[in-house]
mmCIF file with all atom_site columns, C-alpha atoms in Angstrom:
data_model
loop_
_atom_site.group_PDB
_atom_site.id
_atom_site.type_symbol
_atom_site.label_atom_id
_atom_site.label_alt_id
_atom_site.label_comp_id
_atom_site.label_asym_id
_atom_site.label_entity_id
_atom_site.label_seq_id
_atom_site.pdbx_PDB_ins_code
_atom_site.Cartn_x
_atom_site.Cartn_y
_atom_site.Cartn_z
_atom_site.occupancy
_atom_site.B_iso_or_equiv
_atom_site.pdbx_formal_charge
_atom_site.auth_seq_id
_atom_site.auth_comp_id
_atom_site.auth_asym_id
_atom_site.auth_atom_id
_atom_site.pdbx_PDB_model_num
ATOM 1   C CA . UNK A 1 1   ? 4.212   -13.551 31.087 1.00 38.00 ? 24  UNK A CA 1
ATOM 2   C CA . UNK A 1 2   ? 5.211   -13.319 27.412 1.00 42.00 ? 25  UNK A CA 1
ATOM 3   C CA . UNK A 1 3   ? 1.623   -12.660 26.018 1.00 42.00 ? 26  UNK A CA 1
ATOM 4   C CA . UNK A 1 4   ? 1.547   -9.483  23.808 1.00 48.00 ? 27  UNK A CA 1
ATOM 5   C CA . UNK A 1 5   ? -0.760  -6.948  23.305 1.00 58.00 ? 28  UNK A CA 1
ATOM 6   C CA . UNK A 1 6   ? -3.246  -7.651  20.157 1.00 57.00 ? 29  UNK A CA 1
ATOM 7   C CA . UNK A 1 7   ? -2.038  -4.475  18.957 1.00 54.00 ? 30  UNK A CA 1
ATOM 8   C CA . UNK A 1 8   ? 1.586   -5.651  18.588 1.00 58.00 ? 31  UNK A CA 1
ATOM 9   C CA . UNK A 1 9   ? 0.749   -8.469  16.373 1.00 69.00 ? 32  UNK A CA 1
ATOM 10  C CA . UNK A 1 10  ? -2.547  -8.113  14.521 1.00 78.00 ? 33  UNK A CA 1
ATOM 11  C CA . UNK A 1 11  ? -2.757  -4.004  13.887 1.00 87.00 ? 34  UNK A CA 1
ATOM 12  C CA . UNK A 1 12  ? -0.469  -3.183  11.123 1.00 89.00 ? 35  UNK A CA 1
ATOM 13  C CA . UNK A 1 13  ? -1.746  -0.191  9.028  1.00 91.00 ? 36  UNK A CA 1
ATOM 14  C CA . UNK A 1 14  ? 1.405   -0.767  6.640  1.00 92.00 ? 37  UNK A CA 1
ATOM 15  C CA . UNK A 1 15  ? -0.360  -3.551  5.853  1.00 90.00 ? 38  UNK A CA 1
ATOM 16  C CA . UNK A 1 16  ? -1.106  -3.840  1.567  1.00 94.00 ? 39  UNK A CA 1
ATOM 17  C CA . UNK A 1 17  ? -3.606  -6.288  0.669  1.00 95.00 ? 40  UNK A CA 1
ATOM 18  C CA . UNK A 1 18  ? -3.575  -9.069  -1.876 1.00 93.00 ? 41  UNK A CA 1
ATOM 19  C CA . UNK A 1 19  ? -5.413  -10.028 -4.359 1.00 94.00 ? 42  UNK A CA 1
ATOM 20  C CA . UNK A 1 20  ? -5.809  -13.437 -2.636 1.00 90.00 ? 43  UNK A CA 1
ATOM 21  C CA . UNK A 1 21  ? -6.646  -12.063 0.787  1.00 89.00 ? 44  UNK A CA 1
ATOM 22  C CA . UNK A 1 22  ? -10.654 -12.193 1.651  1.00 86.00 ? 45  UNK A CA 1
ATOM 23  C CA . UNK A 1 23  ? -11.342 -9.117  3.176  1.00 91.00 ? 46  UNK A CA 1
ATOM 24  C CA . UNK A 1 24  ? -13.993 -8.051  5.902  1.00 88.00 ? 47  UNK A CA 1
ATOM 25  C CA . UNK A 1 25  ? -15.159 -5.269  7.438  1.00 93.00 ? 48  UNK A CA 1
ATOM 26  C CA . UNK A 1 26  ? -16.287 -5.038  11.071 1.00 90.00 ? 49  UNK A CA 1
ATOM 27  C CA . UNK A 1 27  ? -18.162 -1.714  12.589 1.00 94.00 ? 50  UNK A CA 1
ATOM 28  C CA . UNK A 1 28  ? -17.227 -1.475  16.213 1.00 91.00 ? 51  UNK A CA 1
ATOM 29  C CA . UNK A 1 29  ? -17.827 0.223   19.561 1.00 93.00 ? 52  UNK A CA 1
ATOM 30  C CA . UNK A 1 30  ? -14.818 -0.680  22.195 1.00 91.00 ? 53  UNK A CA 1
ATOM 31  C CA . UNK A 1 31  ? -15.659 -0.166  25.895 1.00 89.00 ? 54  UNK A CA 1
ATOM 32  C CA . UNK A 1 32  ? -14.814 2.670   27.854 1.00 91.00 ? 55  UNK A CA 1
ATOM 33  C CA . UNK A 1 33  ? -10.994 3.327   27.735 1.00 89.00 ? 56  UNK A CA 1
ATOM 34  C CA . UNK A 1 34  ? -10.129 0.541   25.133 1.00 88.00 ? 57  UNK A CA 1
ATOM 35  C CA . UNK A 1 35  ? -8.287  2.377   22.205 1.00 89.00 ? 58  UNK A CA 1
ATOM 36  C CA . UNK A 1 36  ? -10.027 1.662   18.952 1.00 91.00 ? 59  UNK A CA 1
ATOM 37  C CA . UNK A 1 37  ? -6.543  -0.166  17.192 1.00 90.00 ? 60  UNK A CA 1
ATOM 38  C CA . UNK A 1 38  ? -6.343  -2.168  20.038 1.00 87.00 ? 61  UNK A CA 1
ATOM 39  C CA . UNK A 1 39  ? -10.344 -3.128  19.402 1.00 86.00 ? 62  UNK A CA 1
ATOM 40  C CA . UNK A 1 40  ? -9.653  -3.753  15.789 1.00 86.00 ? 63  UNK A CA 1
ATOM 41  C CA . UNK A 1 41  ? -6.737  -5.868  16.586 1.00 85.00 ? 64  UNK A CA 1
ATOM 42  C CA . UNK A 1 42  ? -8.526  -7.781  19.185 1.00 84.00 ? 65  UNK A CA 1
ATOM 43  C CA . UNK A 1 43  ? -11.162 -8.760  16.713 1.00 84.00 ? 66  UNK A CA 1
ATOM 44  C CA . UNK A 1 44  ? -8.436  -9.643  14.497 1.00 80.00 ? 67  UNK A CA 1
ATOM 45  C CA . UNK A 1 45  ? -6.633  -12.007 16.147 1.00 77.00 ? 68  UNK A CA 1
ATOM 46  C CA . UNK A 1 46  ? -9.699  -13.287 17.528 1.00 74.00 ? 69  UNK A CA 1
ATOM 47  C CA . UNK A 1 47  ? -11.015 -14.495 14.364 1.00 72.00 ? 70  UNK A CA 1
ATOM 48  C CA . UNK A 1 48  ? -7.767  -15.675 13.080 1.00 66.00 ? 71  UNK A CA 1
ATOM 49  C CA . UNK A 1 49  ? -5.087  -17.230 14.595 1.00 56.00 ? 72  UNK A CA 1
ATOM 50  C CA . UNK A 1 50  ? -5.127  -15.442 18.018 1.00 50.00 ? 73  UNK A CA 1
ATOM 51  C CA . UNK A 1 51  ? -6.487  -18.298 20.255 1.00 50.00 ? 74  UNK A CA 1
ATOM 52  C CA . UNK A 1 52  ? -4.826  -20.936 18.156 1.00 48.00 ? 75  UNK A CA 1
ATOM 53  C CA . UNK A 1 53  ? -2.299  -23.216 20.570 1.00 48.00 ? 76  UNK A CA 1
ATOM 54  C CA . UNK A 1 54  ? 1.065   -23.836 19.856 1.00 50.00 ? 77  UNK A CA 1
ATOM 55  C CA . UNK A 1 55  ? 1.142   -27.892 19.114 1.00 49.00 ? 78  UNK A CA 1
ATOM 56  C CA . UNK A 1 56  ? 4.695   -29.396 18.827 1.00 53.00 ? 79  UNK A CA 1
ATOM 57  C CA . UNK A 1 57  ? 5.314   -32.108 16.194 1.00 56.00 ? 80  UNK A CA 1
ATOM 58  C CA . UNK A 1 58  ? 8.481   -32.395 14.067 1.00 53.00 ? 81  UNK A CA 1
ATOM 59  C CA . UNK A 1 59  ? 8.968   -29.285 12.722 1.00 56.00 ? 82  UNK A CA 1
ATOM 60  C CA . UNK A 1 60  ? 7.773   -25.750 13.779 1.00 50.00 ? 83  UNK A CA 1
ATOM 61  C CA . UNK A 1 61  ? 4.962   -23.612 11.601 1.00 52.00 ? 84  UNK A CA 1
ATOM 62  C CA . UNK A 1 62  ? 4.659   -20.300 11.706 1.00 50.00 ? 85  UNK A CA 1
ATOM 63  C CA . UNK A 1 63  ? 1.479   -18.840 12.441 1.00 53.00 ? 86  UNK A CA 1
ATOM 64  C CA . UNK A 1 64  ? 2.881   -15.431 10.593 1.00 54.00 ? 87  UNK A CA 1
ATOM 65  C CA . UNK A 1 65  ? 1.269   -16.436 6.577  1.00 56.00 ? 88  UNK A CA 1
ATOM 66  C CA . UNK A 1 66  ? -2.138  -17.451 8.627  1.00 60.00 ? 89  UNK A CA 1
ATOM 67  C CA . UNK A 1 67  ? -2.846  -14.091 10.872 1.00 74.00 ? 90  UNK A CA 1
ATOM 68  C CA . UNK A 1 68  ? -5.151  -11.863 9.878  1.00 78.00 ? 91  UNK A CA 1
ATOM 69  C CA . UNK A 1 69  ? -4.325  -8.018  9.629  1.00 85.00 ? 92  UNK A CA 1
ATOM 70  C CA . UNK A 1 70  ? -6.209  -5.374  10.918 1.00 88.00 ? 93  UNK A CA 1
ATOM 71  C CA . UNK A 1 71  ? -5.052  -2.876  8.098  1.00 93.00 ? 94  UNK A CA 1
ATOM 72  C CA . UNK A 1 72  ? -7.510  0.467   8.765  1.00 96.00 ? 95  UNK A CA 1
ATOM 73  C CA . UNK A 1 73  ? -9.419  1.839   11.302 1.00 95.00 ? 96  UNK A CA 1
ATOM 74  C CA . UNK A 1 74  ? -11.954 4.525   10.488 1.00 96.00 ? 97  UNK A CA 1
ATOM 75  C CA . UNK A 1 75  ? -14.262 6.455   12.680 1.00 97.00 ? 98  UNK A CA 1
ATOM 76  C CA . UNK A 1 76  ? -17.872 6.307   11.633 1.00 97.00 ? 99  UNK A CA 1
ATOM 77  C CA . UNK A 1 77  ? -19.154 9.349   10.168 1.00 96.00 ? 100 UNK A CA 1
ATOM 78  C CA . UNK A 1 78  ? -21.889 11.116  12.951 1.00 96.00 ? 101 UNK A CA 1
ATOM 79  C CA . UNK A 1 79  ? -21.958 7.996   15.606 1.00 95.00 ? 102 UNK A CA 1
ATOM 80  C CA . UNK A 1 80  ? -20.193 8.304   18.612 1.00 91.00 ? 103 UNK A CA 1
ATOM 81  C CA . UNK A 1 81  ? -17.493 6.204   19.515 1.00 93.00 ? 104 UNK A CA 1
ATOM 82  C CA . UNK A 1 82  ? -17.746 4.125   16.899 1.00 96.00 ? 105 UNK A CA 1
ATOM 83  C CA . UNK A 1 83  ? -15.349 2.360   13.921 1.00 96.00 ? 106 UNK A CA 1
ATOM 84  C CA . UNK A 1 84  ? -15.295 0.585   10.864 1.00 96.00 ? 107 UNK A CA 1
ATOM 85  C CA . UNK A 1 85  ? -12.222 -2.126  11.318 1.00 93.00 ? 108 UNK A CA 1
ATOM 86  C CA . UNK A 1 86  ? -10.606 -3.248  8.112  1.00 95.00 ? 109 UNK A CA 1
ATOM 87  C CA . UNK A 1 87  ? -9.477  -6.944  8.632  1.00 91.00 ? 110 UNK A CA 1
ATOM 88  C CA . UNK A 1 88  ? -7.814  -9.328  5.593  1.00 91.00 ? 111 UNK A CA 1
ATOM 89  C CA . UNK A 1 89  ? -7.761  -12.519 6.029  1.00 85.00 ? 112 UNK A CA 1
ATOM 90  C CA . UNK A 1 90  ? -5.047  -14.870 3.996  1.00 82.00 ? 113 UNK A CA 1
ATOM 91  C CA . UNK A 1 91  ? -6.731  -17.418 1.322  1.00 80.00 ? 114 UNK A CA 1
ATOM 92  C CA . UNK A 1 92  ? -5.234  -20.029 3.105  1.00 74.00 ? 115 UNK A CA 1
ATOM 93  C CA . UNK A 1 93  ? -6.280  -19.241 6.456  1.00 69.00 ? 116 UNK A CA 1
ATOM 94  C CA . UNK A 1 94  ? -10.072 -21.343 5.119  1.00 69.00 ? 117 UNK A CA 1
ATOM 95  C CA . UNK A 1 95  ? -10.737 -24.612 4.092  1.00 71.00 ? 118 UNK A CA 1
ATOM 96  C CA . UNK A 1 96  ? -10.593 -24.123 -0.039 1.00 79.00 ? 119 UNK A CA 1
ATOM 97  C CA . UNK A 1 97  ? -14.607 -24.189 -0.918 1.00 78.00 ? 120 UNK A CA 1
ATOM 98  C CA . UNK A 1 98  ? -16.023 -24.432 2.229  1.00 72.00 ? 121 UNK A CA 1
ATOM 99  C CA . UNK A 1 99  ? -17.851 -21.026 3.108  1.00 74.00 ? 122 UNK A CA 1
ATOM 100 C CA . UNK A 1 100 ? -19.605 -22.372 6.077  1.00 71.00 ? 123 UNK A CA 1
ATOM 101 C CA . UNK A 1 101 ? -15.801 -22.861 7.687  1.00 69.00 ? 124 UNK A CA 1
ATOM 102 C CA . UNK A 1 102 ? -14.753 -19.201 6.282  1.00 71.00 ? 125 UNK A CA 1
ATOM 103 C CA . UNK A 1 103 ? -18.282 -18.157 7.850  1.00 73.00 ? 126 UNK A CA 1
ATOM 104 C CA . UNK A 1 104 ? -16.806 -19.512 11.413 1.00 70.00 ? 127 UNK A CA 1
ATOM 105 C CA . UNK A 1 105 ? -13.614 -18.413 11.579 1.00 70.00 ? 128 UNK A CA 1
ATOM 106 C CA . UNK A 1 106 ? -14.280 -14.367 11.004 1.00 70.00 ? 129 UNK A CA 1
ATOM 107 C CA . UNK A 1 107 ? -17.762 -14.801 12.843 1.00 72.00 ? 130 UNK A CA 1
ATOM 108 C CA . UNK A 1 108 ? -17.156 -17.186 15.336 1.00 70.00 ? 131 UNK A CA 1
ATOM 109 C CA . UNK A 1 109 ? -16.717 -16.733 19.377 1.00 63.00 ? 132 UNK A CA 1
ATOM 110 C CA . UNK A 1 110 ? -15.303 -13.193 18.556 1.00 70.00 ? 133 UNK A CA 1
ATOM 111 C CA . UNK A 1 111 ? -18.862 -11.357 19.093 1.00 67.00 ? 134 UNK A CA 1
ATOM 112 C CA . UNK A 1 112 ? -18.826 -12.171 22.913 1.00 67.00 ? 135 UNK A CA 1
ATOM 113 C CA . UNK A 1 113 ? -15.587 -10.630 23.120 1.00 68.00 ? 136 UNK A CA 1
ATOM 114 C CA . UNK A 1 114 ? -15.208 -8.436  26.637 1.00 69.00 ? 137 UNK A CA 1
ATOM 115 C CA . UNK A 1 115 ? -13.090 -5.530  24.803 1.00 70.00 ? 138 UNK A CA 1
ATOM 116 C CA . UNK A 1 116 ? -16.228 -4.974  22.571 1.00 78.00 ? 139 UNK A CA 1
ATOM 117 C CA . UNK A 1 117 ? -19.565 -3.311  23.488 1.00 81.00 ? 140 UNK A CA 1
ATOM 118 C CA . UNK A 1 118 ? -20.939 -3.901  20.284 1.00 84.00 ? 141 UNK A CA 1
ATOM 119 C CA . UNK A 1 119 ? -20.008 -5.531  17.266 1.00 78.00 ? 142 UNK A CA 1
ATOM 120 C CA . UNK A 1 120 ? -21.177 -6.051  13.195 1.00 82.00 ? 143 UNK A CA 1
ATOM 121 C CA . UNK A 1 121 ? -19.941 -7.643  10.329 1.00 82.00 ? 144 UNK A CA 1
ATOM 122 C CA . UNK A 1 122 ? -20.550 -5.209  7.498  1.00 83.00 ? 145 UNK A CA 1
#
């Protein structure tokens, strides 16, 4: 109850980028009967903010400047069934100069993901 689709929050092809967004793109195949935005958003959310967990203190912080956006899904050109996934990331979604955490976040735990069957960072 009250969990939303990836799709819903993390695919939004209105989406323009910055110039202080760090942009990725991610070629991937979705398993059988998993709609390639809802892939892309998956991934998305994944590597951003999507398994972050709601911590109370004083005041309340919107996740909304720290999500990633899943901004264009193309299908590859002569492969079947699968997409390039174009994902920004906000600037201050990293730790400033530390590539290793930037590595992480995008890379992370989101390559055992159950929605993909395959997965690459371009």
């Amino acid at each position: 109850a009250g969990v939303k689709e990836y799709k819903l929050t993390y695919y939004t092809p209105e989406y323009e980028t910055k110039d202080t967004d760090i942009l990725a793109a991610f070629r991937v195949t979705p398993q059988p009967g998993v709609p390639p935005e809802e892939t892309g958003a998956a991934v998305t959310g994944e590597s951003s903010t999507g398994s972050w967990a709601i911590v109370w203190t004083d005041g309340f912080t919107s996740l909304d400047q720290s999500e990633g956006r899943s901004y264009n899904i193309e299908p590859v050109p002569g492969e079947k069934d699968q997409y390039i996934c174009y994902v920004a990331y906000p600037f201050d979604l990293f730790e400033e100069g530390s590539v290793t955490n930037m590595f992480t976040s995008i890379v992370g735990n989101v390559f055992g993901f159950k929605a993909l069957r395959a997965l690459r960072l371009e």
